[in-house]
Coordinates of C-alpha atoms and ligand atoms in Angstrom, one line a residue:
X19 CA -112.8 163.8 -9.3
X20 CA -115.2 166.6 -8.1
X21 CA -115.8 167.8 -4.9
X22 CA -119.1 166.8 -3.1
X23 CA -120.8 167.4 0.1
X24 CA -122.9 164.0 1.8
X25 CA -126.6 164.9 1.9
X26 CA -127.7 163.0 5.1
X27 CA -131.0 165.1 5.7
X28 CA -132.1 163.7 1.7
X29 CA -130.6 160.2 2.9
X30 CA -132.7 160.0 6.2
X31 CA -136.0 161.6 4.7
X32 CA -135.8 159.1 1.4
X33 CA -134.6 155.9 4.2
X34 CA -138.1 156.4 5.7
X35 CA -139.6 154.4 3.2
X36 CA -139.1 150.4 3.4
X37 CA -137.4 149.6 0.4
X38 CA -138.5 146.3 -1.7
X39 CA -138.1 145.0 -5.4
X40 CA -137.8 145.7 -9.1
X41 CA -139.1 143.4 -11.4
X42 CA -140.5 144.0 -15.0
X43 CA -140.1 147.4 -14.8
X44 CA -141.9 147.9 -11.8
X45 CA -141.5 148.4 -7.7
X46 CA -142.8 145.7 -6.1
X47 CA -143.2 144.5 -2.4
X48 CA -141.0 141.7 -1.3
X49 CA -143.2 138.6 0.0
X50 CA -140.5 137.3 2.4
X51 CA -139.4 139.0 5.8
X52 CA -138.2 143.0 6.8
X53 CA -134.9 143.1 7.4
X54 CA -133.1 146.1 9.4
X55 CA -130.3 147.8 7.9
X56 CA -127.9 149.7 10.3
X57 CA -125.6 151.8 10.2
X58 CA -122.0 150.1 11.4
X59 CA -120.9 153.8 12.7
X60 CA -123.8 154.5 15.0
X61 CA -125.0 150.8 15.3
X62 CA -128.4 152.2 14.4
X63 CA -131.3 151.2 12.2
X64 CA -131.5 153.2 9.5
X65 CA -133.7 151.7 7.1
X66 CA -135.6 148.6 6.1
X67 CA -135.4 145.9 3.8
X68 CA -138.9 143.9 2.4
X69 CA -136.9 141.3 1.5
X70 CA -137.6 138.5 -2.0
X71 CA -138.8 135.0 -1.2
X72 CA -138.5 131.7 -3.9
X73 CA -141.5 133.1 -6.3
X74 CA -140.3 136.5 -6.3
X75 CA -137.2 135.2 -7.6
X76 CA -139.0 133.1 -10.1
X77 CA -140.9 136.4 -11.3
X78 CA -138.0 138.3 -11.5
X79 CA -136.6 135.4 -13.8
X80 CA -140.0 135.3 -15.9
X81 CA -139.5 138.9 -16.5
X82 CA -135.9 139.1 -17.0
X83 CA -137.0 135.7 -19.8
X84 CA -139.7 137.8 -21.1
X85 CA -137.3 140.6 -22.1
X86 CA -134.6 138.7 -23.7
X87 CA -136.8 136.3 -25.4
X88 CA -139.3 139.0 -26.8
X89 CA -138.2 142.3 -25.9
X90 CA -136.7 145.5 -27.8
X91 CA -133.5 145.3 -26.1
X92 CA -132.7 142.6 -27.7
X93 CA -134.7 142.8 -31.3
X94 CA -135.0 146.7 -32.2
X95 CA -132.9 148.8 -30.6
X96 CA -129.7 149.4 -32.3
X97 CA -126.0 148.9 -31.0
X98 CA -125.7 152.5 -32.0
X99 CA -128.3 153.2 -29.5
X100 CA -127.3 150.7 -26.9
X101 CA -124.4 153.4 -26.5
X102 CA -126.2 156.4 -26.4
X103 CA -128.6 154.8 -23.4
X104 CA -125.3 153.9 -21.6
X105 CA -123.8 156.7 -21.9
X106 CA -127.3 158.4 -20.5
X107 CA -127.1 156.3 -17.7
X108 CA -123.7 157.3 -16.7
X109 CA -124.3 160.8 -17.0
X110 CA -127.3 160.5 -14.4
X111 CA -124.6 158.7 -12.4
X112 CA -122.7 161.5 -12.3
X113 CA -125.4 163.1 -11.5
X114 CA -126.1 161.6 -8.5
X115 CA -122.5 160.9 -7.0
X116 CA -123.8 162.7 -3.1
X117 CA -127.0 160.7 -2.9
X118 CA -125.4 157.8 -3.9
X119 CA -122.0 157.8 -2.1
X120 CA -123.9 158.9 1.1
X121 CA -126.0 156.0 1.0
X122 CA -123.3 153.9 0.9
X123 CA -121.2 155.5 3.8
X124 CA -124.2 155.3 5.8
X125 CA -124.8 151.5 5.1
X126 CA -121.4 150.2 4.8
X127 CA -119.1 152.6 6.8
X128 CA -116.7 153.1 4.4
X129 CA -115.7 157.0 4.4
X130 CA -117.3 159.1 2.2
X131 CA -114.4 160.4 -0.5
X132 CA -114.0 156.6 -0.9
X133 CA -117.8 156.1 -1.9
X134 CA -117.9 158.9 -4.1
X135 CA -114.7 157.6 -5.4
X136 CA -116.8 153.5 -6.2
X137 CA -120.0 155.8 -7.3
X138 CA -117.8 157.4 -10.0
X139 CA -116.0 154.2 -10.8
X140 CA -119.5 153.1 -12.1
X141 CA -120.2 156.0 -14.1
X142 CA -117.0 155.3 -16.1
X143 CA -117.8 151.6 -16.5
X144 CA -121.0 152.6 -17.8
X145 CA -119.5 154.9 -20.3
X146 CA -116.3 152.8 -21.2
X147 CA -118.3 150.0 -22.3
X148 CA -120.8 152.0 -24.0
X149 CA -118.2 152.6 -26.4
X150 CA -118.3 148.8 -26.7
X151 CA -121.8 148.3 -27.8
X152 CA -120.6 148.1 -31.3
X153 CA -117.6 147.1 -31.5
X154 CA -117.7 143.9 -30.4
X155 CA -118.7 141.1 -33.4
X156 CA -117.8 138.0 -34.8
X157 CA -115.0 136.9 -37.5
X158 CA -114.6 135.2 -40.8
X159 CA -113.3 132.0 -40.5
X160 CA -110.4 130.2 -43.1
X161 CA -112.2 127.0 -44.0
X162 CA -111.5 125.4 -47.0
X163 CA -113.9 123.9 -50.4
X164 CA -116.9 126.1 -51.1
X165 CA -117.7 127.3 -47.5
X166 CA -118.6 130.3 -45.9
X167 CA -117.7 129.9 -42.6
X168 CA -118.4 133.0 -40.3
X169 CA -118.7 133.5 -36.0
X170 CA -121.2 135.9 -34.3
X171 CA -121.4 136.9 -30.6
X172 CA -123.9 136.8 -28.9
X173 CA -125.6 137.7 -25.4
X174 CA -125.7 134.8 -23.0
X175 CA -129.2 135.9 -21.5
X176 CA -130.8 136.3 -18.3
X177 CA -127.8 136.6 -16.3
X178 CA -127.4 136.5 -11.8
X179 CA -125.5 139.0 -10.6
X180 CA -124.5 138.4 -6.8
X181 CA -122.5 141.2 -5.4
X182 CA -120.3 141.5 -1.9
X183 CA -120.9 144.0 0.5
X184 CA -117.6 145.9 0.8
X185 CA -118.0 147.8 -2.6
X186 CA -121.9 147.5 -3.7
X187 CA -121.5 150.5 -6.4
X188 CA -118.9 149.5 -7.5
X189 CA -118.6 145.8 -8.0
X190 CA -122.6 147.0 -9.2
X191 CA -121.0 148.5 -12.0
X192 CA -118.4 145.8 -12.9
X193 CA -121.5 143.2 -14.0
X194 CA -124.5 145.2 -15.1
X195 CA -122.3 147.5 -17.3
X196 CA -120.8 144.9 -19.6
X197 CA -123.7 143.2 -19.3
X198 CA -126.1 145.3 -21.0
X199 CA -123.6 146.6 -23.3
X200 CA -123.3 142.9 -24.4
X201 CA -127.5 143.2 -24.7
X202 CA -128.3 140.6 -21.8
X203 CA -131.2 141.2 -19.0
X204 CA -129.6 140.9 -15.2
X205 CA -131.4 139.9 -12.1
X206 CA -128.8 141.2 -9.4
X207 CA -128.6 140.7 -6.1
X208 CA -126.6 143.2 -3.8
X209 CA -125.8 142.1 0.2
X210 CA -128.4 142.4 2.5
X211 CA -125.8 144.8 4.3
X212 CA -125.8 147.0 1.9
X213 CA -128.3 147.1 -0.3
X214 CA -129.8 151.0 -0.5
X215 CA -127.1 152.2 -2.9
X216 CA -128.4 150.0 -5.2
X217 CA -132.1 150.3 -4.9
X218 CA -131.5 154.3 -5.7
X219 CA -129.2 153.7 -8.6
X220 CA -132.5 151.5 -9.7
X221 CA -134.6 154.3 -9.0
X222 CA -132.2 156.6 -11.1
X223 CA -132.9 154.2 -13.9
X224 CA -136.1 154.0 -13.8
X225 CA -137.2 157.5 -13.6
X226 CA -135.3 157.7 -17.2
X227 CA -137.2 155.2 -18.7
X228 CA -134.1 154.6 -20.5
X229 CA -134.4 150.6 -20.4
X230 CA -137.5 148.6 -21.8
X231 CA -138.8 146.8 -19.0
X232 CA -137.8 143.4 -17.8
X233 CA -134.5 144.6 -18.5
X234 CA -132.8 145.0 -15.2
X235 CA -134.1 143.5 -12.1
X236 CA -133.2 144.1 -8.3
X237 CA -133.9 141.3 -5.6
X238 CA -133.1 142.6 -1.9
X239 CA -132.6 139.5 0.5
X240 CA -130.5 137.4 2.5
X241 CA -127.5 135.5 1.1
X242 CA -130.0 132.0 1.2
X243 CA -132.3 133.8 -1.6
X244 CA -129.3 134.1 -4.1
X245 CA -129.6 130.3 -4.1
X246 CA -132.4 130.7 -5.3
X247 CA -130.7 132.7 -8.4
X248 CA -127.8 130.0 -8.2
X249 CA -130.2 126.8 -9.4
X250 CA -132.6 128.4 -10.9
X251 CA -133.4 126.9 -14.5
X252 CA -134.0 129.5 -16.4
X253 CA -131.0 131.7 -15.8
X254 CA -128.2 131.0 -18.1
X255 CA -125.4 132.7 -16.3
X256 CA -124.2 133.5 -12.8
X257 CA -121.3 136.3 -12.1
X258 CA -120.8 136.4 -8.6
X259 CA -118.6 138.2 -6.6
X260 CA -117.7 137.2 -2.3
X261 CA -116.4 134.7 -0.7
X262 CA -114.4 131.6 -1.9
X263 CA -116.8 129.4 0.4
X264 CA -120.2 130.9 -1.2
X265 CA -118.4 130.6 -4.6
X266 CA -117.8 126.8 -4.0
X267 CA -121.2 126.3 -3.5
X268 CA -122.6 128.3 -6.5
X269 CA -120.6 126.0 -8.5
X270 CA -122.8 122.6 -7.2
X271 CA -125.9 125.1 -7.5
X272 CA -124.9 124.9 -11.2
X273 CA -124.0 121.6 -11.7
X274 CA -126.7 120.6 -9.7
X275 CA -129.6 122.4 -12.1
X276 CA -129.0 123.5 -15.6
X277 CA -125.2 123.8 -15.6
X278 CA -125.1 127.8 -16.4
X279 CA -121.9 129.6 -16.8
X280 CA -120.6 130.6 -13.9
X281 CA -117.8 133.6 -13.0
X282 CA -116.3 134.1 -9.6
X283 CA -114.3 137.1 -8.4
X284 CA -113.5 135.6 -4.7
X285 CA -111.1 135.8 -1.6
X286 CA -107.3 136.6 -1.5
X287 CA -104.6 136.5 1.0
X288 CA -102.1 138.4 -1.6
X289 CA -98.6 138.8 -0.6
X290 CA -97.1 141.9 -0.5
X291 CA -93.1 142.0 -0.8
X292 CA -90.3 144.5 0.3
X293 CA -86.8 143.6 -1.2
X294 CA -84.2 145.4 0.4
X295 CA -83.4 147.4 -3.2
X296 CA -86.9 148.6 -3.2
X297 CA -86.0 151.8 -5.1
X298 CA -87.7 154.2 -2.6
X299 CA -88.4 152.7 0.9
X300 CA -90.5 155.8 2.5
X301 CA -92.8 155.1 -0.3
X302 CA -92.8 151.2 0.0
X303 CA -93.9 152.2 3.5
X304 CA -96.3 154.3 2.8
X305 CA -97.9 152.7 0.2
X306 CA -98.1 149.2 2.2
X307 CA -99.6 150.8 5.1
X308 CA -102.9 152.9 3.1
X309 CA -102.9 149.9 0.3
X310 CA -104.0 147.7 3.6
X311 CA -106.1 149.9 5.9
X312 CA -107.6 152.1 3.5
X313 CA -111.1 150.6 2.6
X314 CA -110.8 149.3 6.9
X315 CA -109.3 145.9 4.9
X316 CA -112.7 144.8 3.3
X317 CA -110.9 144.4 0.5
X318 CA -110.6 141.4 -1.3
X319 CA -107.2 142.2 -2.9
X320 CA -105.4 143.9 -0.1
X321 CA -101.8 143.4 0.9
X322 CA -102.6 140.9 3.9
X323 CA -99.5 139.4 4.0
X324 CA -95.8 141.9 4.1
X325 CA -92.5 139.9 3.3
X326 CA -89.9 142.5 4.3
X327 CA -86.5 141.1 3.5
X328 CA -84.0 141.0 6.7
X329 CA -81.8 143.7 5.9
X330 CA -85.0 146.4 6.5
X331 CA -87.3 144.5 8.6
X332 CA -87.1 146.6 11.8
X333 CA -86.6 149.8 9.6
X334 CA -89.7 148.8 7.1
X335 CA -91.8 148.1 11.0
X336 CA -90.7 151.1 12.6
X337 CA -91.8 153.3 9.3
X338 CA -95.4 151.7 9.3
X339 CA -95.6 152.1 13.4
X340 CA -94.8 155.7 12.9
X341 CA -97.6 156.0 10.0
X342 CA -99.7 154.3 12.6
X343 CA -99.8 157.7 14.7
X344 CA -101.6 159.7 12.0
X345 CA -103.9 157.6 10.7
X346 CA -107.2 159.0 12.1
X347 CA -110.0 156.3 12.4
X348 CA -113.1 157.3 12.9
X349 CA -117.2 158.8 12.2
X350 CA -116.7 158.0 7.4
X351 CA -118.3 161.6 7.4
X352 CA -115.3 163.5 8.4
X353 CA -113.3 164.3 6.0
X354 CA -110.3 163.5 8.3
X355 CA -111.2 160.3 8.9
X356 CA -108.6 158.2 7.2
X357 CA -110.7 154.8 8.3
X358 CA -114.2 154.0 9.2
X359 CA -116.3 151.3 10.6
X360 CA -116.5 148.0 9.9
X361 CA -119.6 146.6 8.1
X362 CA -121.3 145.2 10.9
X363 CA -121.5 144.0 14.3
X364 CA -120.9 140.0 13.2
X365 CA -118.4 141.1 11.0
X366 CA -116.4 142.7 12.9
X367 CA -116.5 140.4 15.8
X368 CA -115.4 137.9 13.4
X369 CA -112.0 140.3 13.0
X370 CA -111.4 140.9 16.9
X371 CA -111.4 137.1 17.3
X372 CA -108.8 136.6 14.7
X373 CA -106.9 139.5 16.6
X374 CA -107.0 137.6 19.3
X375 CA -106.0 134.2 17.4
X376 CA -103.0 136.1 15.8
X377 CA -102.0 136.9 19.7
X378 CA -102.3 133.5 20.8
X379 CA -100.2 132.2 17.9
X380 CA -97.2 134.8 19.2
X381 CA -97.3 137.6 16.6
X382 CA -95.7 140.5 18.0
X383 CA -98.1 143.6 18.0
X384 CA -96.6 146.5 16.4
X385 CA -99.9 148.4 16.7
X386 CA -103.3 148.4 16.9
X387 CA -105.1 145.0 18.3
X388 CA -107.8 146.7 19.7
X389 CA -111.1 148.7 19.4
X390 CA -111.0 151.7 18.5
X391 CA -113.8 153.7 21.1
X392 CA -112.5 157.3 21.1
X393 CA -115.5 159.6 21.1
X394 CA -118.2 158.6 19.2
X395 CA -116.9 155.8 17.6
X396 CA -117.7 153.9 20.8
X397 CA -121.1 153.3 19.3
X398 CA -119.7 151.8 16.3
X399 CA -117.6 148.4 15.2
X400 CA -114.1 150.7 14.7
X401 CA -111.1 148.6 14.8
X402 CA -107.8 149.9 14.9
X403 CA -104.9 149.1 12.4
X404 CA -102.8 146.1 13.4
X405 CA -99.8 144.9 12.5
X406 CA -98.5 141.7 13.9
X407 CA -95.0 141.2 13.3
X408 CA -92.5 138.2 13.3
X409 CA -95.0 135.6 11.9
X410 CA -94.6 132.6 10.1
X411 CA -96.8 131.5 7.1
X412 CA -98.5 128.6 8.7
X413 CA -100.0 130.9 11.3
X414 CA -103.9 130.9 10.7
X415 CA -103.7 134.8 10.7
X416 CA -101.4 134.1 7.5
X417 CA -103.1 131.4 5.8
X418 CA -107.4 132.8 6.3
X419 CA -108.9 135.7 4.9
X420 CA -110.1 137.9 8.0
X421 CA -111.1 140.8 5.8
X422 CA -110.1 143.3 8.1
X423 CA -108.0 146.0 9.6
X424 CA -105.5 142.9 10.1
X425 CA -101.6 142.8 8.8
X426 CA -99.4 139.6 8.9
X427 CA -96.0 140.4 8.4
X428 CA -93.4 137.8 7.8
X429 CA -89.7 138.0 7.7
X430 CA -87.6 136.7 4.5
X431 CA -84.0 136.5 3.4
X432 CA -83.9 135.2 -0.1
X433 CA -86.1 135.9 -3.2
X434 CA -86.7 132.0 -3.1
X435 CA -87.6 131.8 0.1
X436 CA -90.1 135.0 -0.4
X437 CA -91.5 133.5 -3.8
X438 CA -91.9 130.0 -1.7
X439 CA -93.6 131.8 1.1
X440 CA -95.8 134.3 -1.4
X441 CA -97.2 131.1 -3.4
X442 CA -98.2 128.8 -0.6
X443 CA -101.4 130.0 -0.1
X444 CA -105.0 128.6 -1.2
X445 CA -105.4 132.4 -2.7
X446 CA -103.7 133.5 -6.3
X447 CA -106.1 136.9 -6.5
X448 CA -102.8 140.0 -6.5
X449 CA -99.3 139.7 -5.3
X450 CA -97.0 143.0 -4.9
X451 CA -93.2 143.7 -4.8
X452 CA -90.7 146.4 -4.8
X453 CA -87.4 146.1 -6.2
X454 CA -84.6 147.8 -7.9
X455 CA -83.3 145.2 -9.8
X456 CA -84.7 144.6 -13.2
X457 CA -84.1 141.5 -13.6
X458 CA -85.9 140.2 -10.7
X459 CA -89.3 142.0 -11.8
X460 CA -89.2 139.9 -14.5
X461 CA -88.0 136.3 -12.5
X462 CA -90.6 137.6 -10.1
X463 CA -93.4 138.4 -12.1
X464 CA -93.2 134.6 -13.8
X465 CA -93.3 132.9 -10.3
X466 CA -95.8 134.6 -8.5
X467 CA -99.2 133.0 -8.9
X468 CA -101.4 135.6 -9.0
X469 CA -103.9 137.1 -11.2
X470 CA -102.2 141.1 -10.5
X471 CA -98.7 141.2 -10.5
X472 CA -98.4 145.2 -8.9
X473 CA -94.6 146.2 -9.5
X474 CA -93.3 149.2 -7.0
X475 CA -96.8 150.1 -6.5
X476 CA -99.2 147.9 -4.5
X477 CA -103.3 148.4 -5.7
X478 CA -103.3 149.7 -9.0
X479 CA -107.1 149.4 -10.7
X480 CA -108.7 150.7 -14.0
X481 CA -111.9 149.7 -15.4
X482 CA -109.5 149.0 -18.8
X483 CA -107.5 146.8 -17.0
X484 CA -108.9 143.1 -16.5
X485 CA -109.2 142.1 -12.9
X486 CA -109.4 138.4 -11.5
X487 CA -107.7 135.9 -9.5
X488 CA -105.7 132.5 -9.7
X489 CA -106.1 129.3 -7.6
X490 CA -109.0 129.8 -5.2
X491 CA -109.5 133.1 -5.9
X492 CA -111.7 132.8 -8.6
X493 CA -112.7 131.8 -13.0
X494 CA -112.4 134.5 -15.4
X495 CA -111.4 137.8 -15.6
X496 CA -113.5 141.2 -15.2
X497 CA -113.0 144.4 -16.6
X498 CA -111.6 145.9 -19.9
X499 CA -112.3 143.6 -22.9
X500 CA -112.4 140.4 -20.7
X501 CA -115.6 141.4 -20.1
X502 CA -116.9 141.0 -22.8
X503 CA -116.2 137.5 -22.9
X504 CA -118.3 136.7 -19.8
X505 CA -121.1 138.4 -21.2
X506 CA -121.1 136.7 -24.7
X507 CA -121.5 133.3 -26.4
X508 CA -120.3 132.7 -29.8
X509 CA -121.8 131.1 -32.8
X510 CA -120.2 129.4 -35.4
X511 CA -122.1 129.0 -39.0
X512 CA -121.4 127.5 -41.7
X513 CA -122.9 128.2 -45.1
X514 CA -122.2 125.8 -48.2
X515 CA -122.9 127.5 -51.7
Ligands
NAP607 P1 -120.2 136.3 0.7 O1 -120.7 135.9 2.1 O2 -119.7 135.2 -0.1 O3 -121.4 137.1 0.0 C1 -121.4 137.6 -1.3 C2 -122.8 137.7 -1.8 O4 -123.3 136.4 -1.9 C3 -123.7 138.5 -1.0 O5 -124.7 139.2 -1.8 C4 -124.4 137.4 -0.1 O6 -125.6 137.9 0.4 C5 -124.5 136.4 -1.2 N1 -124.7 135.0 -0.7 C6 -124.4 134.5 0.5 N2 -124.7 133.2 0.6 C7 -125.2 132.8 -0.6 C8 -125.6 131.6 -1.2 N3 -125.7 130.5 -0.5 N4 -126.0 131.6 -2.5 C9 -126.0 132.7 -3.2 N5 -125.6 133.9 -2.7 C10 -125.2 134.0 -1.5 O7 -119.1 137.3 0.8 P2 -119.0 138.7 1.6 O8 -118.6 138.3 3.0 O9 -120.2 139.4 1.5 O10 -117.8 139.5 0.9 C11 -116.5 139.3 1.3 C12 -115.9 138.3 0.3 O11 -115.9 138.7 -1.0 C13 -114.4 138.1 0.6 O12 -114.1 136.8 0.6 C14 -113.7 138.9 -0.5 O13 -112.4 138.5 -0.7 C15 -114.6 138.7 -1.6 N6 -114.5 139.7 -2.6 C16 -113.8 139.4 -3.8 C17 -113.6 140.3 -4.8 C18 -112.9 140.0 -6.1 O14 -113.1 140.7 -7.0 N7 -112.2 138.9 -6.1 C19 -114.2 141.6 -4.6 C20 -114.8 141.9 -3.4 C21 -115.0 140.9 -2.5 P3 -125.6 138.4 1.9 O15 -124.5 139.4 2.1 O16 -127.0 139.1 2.0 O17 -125.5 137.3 2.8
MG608 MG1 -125.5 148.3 6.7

């Protein structure tokens, strides 16, 4: 990756505006309320929201209709050329990495290397499944008598998009990539928390005038206006990404109107395990400790919960105490900073009272369980890594996402007990382990119930490696050619002759 400098001055100048809609190819002002934006670092304002009410929505659908139905997107333009207008796109991505990732740092907190790091993760989804546009087609099927029997592919159309605050580039470019390369029309939705990224990356887009109209549309909004999306009639598919609780309910939203398709990418509580034959422990340490607190732990796959078998347990706790010590958290725009703010003021009250639940159920602090007000980060929701040790899995800091800066760590002594302990959880979204022995990567591997199995390496991601979780955690898999699924239907013919 390349080396870039934030541009705040272009960030605060272009923030002045209040930001609103795209539908049909066109900015439009939101009819419902202005919503503030801050910044969780500062706890400042820094931009506004004109935020989508019901026939906004409906408009946006009408246009998104219109396109699909009777547009070129979907009549003249070639596959050939579906790819070379992707792989335009990504290019003005690249493009536009600063503006983009400082956006994002300033909305969401995250530091900036890791929003330049999300922004370029959507210019390669953009050009990995440009390669896609057409090579992705139907079979011939082996019927018998005098049949041809054959199977196309095609686009589901007008398809939601509802995307989670903690990465808005990137989980951005995880549904509209694969779902234009597939030749569908999106309405997406980012979080109200964090929604400028987005509306810039829209702006990028249009200035090309790359895509027809009606193509993509952007509604800004509260989470209540996705419902909106969720029953509406005339959308045929919803791919939504957040919690497991909003997930549930797009799923009656669905059965409950026209009974679209529905994906969900949701919550985890993914176990993370240390055998005592982990093949190199000062890297098991290491890479348990940033795997968690990097991103602040607003992320949905993170190691929440460590098993460290008895034989280690004090030595595996006293390596991540000492990591503790220099891991800087603080203002996203230094480039020390290991660890910035949380996302907002409600979140991250919502983590300091499960800090002080995981207390009150006797885990033992190993660090962190506090604020983190050094400096200027007084003014901002910082929270400081915490590790609560000697727990037990029934513990509610075990068993509920907190989506924070918040470790569980729970002692095992067989790899029964730890596979026991990993799989009793609503969650099935990643499970890690380290281990020696090869035999046990594979016993483990078949027992864990988890979509990512992550072997001597906690957090490995590509956008050519599907992504998705088990159990509560979610239906389908993202990424790489599973994709591609979500974003088509096939067709079966048959022709007698
Ligand atoms: P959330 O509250 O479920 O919100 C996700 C999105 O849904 C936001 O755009 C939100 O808008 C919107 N929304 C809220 N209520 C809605 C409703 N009734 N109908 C339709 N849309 C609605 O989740 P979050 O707190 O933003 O994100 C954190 C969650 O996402 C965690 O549980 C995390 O594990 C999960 N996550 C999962 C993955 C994965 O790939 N499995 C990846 C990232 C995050 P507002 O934000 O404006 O309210
Ligand atoms: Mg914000």
């Amino acid at each position: 990756m390349g080396t870039y400098s934030p541009k705040i001055e272009w960030a605060e100048k272009w923030l002045k505006d209040t930001k609103s809609l795209y539908i049909g190819g066109k900015w439009v002002d939101g009819s419902g309320d202005v919503l503030d934006s801050v910044n969780p670092a500062t706890g400042k304002v820094i931009g506004h929201l004109r935020c989508a009410n019901e026939s906004d929505v409906d408009r946006a659908v009408d246009a998104a209709r219109k396109a699909f139905d009777e547009g070129p997107w979907t009549s003249t333009i070639s596959h050939k050329e579906c790819g070379v207008i992707m792989r335009k796109l990504s290019a003005l991505i690249r493009e536009h990495v600063e503006e983009l990732a400082t956006l994002e740092t300033m909305d969401n907190g995250k530091t900036f290397p890791e929003s330049c790091e999300d922004v370029v993760n959507v210019a390669d989804f953009f050009d990995y499944y440009s390669g896609w546009c057409d090579k992705y087609y139907g079979e011939v099927n082996p019927v018998m008598g005098n049949f041809f029997s054959y199977t196309v592919r095609e686009p589901v159309g007008v398809c939601g998009q509802i995307i989670p605050w903690n990465y808005p580039m990137d989980m951005a470019g995880y549904k509209l990539a694969p779902a234009l390369a597939m030749r569908n029309v999106v309405v997406i939705k980012p979080s109200s928390f964090t929604s400028f990224s987005l509306v810039r990356l829209f702006e990028i887009f249009h200035e090309s005038g790359l895509l027809p109209e009606g193509v993509i549309n952007l509604i800004v909004g509260r989470g209540s206006i996705g419902t909106f999306i969720t029953r509406h009639p005339r959308v045929d598919k919803v791919a939504f990404t957040g919690s497991t609780a909003v997930g549930r309910k797009l799923v009656h939203d669905s059965a409950d109107s026209n009974l679209k398709t529905i994906s969900l990418e949701l919550g985890g509580k993914s176990p993370n395990i240390i055998f005592a034959d982990a093949p190199d422990m000062d890297w098991a340490i290491e890479r348990s400790f940033v795997a968690m607190f990097y991103g602040k732990g607003e992320k949905c796959s993170e190691p929440t919960r460590l098993l460290i078998q008895k034989p280690v347990y004090e030595k595996v706790l006293a390596g991540m105490a000492e990591r503790y010590k220099t891991w800087k958290v603080g203002d996203p725009f230094d480039p020390t900073s290991n660890q910035g703010a949380q996302v907002s003021k409600e979140h991250f009250e919502s983590i300091m009272r499960y800090i002080e639940i995981g207390k009150a159920e006797g885990g033992r602090l190993v660090c962190g369980g506090d604020r983190n007000v050094e400096g200027s980060n007084a003014d901002g929701y910082f929270i400081n890594p915490t590790i609560f040790a000697d727990c037990n899995n029934q513990m509610r800091i075990a068993r509920e996402e907190i989506f924070g800066p918040v470790l569980t760590v729970i002692p095992f002594e067989t790899e029964e007990e730890a596979i026991r302990i990993a799989n009793d959880s609503p969650y099935g979204l990643a499970a890690g382990f380290w281990t020696n022995d090869v035999a046990r990567t594979q016993r483990m591997s078949k027992a864990l119930q988890a979509g990512q199995i992550f072997i001597n390496k906690y957090g490995c991601y590509e956008h050519t490696s599907p992504f998705g979780g088990y159990k509560q955690s979610g239906w389908g898999m993202e990424c790489g050619n599973l994709s591609l699924d979500l974003y088509t239907k096939r067709k079966s013919i048959w022709y007698a002759y």
